PDB file of C-alpha atoms and ligand atoms in Angstrom:
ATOM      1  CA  UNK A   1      99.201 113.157 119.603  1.00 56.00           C
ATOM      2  CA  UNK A   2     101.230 114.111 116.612  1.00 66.00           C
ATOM      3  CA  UNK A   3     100.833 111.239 113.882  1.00 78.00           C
ATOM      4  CA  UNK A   4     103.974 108.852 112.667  1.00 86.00           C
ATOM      5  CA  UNK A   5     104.230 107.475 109.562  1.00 93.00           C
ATOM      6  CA  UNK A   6     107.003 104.367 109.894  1.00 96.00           C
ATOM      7  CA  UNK A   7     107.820 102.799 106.252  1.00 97.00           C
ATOM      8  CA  UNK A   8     109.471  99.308 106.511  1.00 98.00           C
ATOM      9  CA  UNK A   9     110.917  96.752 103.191  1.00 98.00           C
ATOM     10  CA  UNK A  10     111.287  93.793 102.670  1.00 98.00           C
ATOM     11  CA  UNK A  11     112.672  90.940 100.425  1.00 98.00           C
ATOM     12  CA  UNK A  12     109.634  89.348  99.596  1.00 98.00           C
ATOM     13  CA  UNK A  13     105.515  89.688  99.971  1.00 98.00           C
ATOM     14  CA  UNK A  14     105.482  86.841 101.809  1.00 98.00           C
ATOM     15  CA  UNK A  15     108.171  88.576 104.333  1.00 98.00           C
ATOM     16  CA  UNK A  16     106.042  91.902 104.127  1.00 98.00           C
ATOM     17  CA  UNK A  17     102.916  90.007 104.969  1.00 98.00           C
ATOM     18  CA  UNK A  18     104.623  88.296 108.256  1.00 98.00           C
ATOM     19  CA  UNK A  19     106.373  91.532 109.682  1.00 98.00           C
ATOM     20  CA  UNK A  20     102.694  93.152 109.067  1.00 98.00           C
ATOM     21  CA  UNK A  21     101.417  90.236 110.966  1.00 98.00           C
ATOM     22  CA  UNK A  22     103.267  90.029 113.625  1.00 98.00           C
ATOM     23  CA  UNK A  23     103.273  93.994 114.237  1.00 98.00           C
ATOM     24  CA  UNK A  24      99.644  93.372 114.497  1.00 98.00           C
ATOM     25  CA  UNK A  25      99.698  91.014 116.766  1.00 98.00           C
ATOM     26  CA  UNK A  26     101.740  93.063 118.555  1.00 97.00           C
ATOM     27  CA  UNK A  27      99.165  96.000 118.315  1.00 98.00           C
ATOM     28  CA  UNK A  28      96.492  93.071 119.339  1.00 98.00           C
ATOM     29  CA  UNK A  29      98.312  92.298 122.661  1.00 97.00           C
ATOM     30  CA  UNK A  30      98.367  96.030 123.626  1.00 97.00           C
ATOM     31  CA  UNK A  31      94.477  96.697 123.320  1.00 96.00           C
ATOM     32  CA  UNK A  32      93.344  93.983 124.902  1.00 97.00           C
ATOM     33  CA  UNK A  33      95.135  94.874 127.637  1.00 97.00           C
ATOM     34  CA  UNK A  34      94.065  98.582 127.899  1.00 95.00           C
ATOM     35  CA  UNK A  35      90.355  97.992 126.713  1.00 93.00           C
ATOM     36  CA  UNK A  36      89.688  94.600 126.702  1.00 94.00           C
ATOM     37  CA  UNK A  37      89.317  93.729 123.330  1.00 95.00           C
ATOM     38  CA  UNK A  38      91.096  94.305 119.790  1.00 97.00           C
ATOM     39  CA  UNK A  39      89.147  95.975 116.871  1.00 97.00           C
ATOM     40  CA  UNK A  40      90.129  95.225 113.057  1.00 98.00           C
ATOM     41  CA  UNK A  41      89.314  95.348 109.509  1.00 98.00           C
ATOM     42  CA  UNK A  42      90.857  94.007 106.625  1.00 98.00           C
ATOM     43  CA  UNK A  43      90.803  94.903 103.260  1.00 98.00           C
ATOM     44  CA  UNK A  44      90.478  92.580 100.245  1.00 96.00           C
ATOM     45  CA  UNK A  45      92.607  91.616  96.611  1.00 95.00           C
ATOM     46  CA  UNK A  46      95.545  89.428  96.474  1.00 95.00           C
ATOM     47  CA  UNK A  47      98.082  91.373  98.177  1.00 98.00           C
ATOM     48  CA  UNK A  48      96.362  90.178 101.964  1.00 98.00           C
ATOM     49  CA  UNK A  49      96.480  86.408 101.006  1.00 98.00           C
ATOM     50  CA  UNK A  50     100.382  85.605 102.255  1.00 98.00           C
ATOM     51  CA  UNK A  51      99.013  87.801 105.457  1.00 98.00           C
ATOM     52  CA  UNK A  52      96.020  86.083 106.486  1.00 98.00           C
ATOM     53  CA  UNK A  53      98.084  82.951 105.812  1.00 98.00           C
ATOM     54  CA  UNK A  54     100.760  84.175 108.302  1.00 98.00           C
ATOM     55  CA  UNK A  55      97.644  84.989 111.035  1.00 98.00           C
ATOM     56  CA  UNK A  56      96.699  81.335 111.052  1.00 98.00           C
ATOM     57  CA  UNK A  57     100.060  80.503 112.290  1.00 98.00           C
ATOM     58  CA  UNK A  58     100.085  82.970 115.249  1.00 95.00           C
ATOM     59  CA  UNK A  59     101.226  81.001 118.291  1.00 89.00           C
ATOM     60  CA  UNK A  60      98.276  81.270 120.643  1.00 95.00           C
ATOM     61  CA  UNK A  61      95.880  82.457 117.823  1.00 96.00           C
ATOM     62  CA  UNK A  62      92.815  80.175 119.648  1.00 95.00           C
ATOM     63  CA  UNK A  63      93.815  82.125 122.515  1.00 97.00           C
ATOM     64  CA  UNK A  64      93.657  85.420 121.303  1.00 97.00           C
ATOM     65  CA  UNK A  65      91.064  85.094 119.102  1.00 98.00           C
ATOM     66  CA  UNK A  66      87.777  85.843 121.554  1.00 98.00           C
ATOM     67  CA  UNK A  67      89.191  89.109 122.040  1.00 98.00           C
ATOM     68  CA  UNK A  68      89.476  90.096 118.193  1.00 98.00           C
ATOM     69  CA  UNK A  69      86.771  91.436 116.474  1.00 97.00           C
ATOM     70  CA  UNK A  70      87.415  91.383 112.444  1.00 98.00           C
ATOM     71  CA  UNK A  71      84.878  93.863 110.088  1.00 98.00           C
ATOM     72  CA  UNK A  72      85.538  94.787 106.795  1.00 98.00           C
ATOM     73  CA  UNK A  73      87.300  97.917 105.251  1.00 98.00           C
ATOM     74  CA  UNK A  74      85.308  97.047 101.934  1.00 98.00           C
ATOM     75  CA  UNK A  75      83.743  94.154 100.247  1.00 98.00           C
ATOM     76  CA  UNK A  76      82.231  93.515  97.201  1.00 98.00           C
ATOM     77  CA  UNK A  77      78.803  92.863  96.777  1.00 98.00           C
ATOM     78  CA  UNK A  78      78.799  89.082  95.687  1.00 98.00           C
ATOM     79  CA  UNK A  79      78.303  85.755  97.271  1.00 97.00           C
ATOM     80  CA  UNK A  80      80.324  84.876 100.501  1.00 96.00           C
ATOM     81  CA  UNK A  81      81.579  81.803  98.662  1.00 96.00           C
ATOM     82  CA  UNK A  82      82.473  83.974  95.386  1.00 97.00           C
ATOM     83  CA  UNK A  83      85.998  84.149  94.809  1.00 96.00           C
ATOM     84  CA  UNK A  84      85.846  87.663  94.679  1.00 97.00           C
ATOM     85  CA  UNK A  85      84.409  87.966  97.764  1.00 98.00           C
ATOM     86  CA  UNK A  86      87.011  89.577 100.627  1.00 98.00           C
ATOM     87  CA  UNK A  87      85.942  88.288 103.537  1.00 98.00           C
ATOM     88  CA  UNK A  88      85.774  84.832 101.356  1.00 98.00           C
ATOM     89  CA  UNK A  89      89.384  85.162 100.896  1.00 98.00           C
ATOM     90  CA  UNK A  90      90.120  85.906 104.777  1.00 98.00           C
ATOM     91  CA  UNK A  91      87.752  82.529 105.822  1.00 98.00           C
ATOM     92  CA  UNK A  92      89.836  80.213 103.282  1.00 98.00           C
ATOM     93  CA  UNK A  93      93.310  81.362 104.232  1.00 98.00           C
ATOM     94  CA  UNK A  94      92.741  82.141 107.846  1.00 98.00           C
ATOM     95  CA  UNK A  95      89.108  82.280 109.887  1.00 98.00           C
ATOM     96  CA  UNK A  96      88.573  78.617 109.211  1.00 98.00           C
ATOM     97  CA  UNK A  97      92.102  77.225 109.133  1.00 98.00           C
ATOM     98  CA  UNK A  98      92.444  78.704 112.413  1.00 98.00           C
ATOM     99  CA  UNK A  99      89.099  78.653 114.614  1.00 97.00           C
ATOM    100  CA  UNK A 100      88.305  82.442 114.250  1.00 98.00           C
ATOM    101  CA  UNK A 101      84.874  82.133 116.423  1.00 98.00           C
ATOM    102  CA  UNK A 102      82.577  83.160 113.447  1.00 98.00           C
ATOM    103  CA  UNK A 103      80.475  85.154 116.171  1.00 98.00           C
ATOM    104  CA  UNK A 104      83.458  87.871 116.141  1.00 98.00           C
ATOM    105  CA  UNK A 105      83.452  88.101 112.439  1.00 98.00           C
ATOM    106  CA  UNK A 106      81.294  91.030 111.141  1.00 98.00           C
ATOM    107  CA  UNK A 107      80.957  90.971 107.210  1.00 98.00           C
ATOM    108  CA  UNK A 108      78.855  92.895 105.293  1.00 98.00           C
ATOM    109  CA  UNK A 109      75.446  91.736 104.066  1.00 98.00           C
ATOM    110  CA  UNK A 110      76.054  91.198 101.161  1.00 98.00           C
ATOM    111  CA  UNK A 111      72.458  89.207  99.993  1.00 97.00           C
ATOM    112  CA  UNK A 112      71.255  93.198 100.168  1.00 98.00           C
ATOM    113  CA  UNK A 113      71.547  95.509  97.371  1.00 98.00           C
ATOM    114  CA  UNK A 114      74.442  97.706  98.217  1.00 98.00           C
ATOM    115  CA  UNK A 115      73.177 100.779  99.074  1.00 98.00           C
ATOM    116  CA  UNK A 116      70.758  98.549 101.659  1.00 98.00           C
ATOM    117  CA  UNK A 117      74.136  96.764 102.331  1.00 98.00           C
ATOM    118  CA  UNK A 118      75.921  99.557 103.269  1.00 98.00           C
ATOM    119  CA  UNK A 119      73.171 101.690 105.364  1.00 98.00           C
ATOM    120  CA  UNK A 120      72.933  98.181 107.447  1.00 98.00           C
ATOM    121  CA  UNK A 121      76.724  97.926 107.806  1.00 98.00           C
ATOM    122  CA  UNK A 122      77.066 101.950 109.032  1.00 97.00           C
ATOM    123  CA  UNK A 123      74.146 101.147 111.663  1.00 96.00           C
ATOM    124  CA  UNK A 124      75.837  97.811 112.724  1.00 96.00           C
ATOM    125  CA  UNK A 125      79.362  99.666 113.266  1.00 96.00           C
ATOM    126  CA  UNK A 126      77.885 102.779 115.234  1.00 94.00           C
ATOM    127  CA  UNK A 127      75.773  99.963 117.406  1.00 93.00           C
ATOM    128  CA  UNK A 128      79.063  97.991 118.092  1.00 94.00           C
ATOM    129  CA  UNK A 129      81.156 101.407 118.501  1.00 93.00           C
ATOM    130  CA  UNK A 130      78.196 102.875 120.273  1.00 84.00           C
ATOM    131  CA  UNK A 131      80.486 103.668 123.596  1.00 66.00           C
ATOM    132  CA  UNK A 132      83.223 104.983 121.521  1.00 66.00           C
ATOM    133  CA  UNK A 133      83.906 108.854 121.283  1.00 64.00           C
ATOM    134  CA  UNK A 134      86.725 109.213 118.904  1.00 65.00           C
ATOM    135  CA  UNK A 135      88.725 105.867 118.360  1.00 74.00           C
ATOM    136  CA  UNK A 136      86.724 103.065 116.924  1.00 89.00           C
ATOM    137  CA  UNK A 137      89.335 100.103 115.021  1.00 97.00           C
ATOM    138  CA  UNK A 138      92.619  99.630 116.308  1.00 97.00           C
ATOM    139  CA  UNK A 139      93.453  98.623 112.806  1.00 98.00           C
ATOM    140  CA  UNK A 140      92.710  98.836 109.856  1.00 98.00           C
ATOM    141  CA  UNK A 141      94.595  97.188 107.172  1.00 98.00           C
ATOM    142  CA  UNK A 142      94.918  98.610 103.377  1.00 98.00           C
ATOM    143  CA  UNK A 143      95.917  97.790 100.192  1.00 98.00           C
ATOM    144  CA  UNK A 144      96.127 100.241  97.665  1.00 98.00           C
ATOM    145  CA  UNK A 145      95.551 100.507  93.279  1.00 97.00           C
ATOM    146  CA  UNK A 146      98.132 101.590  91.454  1.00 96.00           C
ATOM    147  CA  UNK A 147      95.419 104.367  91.101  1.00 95.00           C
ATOM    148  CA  UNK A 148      95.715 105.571  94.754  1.00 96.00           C
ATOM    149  CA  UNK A 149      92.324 104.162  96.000  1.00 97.00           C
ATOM    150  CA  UNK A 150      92.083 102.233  98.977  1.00 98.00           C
ATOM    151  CA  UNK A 151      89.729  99.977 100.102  1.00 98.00           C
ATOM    152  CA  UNK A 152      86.807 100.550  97.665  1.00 98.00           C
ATOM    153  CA  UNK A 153      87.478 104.655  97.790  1.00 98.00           C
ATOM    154  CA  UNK A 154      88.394 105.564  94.291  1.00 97.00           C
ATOM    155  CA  UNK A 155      89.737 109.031  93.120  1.00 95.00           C
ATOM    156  CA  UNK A 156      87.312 111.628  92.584  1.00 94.00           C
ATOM    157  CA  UNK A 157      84.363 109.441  93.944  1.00 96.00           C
ATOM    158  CA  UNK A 158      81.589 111.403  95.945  1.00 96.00           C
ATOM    159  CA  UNK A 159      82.160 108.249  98.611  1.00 97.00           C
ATOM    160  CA  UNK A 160      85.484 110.167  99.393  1.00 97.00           C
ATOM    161  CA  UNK A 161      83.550 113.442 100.812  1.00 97.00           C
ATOM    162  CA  UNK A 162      80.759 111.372 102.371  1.00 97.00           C
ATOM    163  CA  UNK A 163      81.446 112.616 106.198  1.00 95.00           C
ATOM    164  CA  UNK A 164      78.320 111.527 108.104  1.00 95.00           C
ATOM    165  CA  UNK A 165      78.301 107.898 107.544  1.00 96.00           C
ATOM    166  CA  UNK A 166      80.935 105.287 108.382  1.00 96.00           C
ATOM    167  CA  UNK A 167      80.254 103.024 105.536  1.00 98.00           C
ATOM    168  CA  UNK A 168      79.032 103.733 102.057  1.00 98.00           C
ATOM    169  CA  UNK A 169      78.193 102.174  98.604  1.00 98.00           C
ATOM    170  CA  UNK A 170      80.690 101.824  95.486  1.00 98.00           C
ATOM    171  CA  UNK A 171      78.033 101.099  92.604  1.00 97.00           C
ATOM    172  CA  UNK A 172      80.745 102.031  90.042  1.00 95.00           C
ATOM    173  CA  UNK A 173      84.016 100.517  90.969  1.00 96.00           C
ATOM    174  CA  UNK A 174      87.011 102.739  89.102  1.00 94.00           C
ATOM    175  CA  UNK A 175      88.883  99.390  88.532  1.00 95.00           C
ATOM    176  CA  UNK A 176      87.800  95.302  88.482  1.00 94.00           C
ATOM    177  CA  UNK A 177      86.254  93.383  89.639  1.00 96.00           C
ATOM    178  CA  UNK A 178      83.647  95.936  88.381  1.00 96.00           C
ATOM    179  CA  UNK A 179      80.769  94.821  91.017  1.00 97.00           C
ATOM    180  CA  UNK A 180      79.454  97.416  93.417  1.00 98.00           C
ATOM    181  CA  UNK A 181      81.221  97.348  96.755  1.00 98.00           C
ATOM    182  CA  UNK A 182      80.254  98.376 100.231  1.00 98.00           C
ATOM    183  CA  UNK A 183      83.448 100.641 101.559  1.00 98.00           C
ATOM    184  CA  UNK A 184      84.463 102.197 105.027  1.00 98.00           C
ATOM    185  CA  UNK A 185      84.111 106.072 104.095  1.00 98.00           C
ATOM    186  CA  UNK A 186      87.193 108.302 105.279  1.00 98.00           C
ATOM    187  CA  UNK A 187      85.102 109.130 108.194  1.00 96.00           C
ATOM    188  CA  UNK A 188      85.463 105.729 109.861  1.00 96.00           C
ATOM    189  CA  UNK A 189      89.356 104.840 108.587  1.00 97.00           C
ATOM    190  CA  UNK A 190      89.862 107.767 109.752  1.00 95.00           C
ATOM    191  CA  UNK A 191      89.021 106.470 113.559  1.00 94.00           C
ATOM    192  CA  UNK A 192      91.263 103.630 113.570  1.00 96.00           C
ATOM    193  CA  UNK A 193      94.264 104.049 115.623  1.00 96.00           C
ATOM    194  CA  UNK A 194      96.734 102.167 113.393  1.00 97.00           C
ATOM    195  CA  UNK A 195      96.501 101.539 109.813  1.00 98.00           C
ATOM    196  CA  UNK A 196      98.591  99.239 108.039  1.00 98.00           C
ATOM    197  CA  UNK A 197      99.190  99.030 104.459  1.00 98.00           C
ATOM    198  CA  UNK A 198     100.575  96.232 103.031  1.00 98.00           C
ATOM    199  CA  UNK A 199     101.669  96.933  99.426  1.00 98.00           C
ATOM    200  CA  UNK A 200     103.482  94.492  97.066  1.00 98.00           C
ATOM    201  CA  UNK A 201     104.696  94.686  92.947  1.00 98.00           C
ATOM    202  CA  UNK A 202     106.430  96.996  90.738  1.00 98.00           C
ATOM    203  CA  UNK A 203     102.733  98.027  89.794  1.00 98.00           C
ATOM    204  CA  UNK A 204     102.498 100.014  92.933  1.00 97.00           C
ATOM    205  CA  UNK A 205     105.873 101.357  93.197  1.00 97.00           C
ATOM    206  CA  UNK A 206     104.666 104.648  91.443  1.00 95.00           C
ATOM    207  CA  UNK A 207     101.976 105.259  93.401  1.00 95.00           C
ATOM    208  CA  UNK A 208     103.653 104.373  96.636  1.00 96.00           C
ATOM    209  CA  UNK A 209     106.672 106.886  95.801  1.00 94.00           C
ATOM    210  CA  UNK A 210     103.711 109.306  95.243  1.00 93.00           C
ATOM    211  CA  UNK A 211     102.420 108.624  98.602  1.00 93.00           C
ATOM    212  CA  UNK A 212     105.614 108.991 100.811  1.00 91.00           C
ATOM    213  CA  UNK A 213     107.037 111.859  99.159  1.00 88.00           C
ATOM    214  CA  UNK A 214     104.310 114.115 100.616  1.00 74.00           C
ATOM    215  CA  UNK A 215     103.384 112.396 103.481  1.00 60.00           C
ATOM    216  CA  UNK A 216     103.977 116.430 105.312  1.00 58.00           C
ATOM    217  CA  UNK A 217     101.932 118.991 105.043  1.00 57.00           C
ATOM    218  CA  UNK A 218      99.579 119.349 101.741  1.00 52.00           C
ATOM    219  CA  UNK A 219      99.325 115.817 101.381  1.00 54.00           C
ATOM    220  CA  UNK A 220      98.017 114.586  97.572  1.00 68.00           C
ATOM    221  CA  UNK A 221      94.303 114.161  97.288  1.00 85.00           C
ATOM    222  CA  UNK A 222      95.063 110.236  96.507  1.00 94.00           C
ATOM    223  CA  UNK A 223      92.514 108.544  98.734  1.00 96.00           C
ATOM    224  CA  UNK A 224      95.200 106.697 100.317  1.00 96.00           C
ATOM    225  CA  UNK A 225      96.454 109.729 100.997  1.00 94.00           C
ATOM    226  CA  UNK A 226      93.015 110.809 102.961  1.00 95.00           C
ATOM    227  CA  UNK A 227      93.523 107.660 105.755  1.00 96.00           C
ATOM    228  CA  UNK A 228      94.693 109.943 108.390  1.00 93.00           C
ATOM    229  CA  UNK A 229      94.555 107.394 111.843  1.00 95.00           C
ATOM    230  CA  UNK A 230      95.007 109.201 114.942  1.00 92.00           C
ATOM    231  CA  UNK A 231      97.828 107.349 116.482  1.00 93.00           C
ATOM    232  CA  UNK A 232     100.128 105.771 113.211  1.00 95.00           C
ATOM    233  CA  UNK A 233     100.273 104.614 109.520  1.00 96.00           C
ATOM    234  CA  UNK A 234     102.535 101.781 109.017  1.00 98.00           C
ATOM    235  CA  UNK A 235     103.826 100.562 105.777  1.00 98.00           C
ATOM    236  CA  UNK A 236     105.205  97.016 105.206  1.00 98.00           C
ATOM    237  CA  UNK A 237     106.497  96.751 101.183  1.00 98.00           C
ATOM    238  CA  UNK A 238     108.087  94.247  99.541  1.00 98.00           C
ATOM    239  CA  UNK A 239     111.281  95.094  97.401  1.00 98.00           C
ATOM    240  CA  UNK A 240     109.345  95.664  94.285  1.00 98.00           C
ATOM    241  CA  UNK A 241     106.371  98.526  95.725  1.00 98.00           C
ATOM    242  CA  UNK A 242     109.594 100.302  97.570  1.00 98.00           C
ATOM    243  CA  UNK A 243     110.363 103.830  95.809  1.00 96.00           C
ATOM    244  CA  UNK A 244     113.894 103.757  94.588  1.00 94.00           C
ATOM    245  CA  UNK A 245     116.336 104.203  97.557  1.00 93.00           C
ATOM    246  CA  UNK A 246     114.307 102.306 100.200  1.00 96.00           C
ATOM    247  CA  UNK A 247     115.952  98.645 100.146  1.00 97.00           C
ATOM    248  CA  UNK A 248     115.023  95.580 102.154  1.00 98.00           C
ATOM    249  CA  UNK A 249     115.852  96.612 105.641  1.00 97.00           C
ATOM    250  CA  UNK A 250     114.695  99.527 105.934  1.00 97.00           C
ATOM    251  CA  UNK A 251     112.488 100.895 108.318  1.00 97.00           C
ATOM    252  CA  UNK A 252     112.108 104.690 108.832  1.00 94.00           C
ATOM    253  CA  UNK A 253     109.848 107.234 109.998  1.00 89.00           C
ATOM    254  CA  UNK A 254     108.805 110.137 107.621  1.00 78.00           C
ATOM    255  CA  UNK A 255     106.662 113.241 109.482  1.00 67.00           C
ATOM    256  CA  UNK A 256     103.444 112.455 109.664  1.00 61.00           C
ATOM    257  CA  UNK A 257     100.641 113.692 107.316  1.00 51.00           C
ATOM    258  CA  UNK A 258      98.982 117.552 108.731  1.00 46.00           C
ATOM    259  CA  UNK A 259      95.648 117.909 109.615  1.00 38.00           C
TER     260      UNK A 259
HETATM  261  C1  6PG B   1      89.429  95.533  97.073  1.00 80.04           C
HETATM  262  C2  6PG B   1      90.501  95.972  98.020  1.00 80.04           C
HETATM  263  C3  6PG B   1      91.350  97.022  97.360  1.00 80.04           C
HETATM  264  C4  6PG B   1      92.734  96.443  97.290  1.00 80.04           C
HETATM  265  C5  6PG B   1      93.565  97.141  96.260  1.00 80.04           C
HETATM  266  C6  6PG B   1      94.853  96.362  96.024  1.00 80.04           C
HETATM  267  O1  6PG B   1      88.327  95.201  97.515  1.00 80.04           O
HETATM  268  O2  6PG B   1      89.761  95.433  95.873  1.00 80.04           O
HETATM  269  O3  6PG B   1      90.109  96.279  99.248  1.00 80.04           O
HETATM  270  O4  6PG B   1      91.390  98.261  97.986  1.00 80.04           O
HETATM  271  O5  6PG B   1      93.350  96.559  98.568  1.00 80.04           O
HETATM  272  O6  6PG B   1      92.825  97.198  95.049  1.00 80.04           O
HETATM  273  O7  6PG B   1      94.477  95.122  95.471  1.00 80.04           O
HETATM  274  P1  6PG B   1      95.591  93.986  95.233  1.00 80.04           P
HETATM  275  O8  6PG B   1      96.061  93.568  96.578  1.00 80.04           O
HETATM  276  O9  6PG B   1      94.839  92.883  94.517  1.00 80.04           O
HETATM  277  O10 6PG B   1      96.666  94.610  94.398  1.00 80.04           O
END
């Protein structure tokens, strides 16, 4: 299947965050009903807060929930109740708000030392994925630096070229909060179906323009540029991430990256 990219814009985050939400949902509703069951991770930093917000208000959430199972595309290594803590962030605004069962939540240990952290989260993902050939999430949802990285993958890292492991250690985070992470490695975004990236503020409207103007062949090393799902990547931007020309409203589809 040849890969889309679709870009949509918005007013607002808070409008980006809800269209990503409901497209999810959307996504959600589809799985379960060819497999069973609906596989996502979610990335951390501000930009996810309006959209785990928006989750907690799906109609039926308590409904859907048992067949969602939520992992991480990177955390960092502090306490669960640490403010920088991603999955913290995803508890506060949505998980607890809206009776996630905590028994489909799968964070990252993050008591361990990282590299302990991340060998136990790559064995826990290939046990849960065990029966699964190619595709693992459905989705997985992104952010990105003004920098290009994505979830804890930072240019020029050696975590970017790490192919035989699904998640991998950050000791030396490019950009704060300058605690070692645990990250998905290429190698596992890479077997998610769908990935979404949300993207808001004029900080990322560079970088974004970067992105989408060689989303062909020869794509830009960027590690954003790297996430290569099999089925679609799907960006929801407010007005101030969208390159020049793209204005609330749109919502186009650009070839999708080559190999
Ligand atoms: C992290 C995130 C990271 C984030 C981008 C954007 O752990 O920091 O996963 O990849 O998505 O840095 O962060 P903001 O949303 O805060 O701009």
């Amino acid at each position: 299947m040849r890969r889309t990219v679709r870009v949509r814009v918005f007013h607002d985050p808070p409008s980006a965050a809800l269209a990503a939400a409901e497209r999810i949902v959307r996504v959600s509703d589809a799985a379960v009903r060819q497999r069973g069951r609906f596989a996502i991770a979610v990335s951390g930093g501000r930009t996810p807060e309006p959209l785990f917000r928006a989750l907690a208000r799906v109609p039926d959430g308590p409904q859907r929930w048992p067949s969602w199972q939520l992992f991480c595309c990177d955390e960092r290594c502090v306490p669960p109740d640490d403010d920088r803590s991603n999955l913290g962030l995803a508890r506060r605004r949505w998980l607890e708000p809206a009776d996630f069962p905590p028994g489909n939540v799968h964070p990252v240990d993050t008591s361990l030392p990282a590299e302990e952290a991340a060998r136990r989260y790559d064995a826990q993902l290939r046990a849960f994925f065990r029966a699964m050939t190619e595709a693992t999430f459905d989705v997985v949802v992104l952010g990105i630096g003004p920098d290009g990285h994505t979830a804890s993958l930072f240019p020029g890292s050696s975590t970017l070229e790490v192919a035989d492991r699904w998640a991998v250690a950050e000791p030396n985070p490019a950009l704060p909060p300058r605690v070692a992470r645990v990250t998905l490695t290429l190698e596992a975004l890479g077997r998610a179906r769908t990935a979404v990236f949300l993207v808001c503020g004029s900080d990322k409207r560079a970088v974004v323009a970067t992105l989408l103007a060689r989303t062909g062949p020869g794509s830009l090393p960027l590690p954003a540029a790297r996430v290569r799902p099999s089925e679609t990547t799907e960006w929801f931007l407010d007005r101030e991430a969208a390159p020049e020309g793209l204005e609330p409203g749109t919502d186009r589809a650009f070839p999708g990256a080559d190999g």
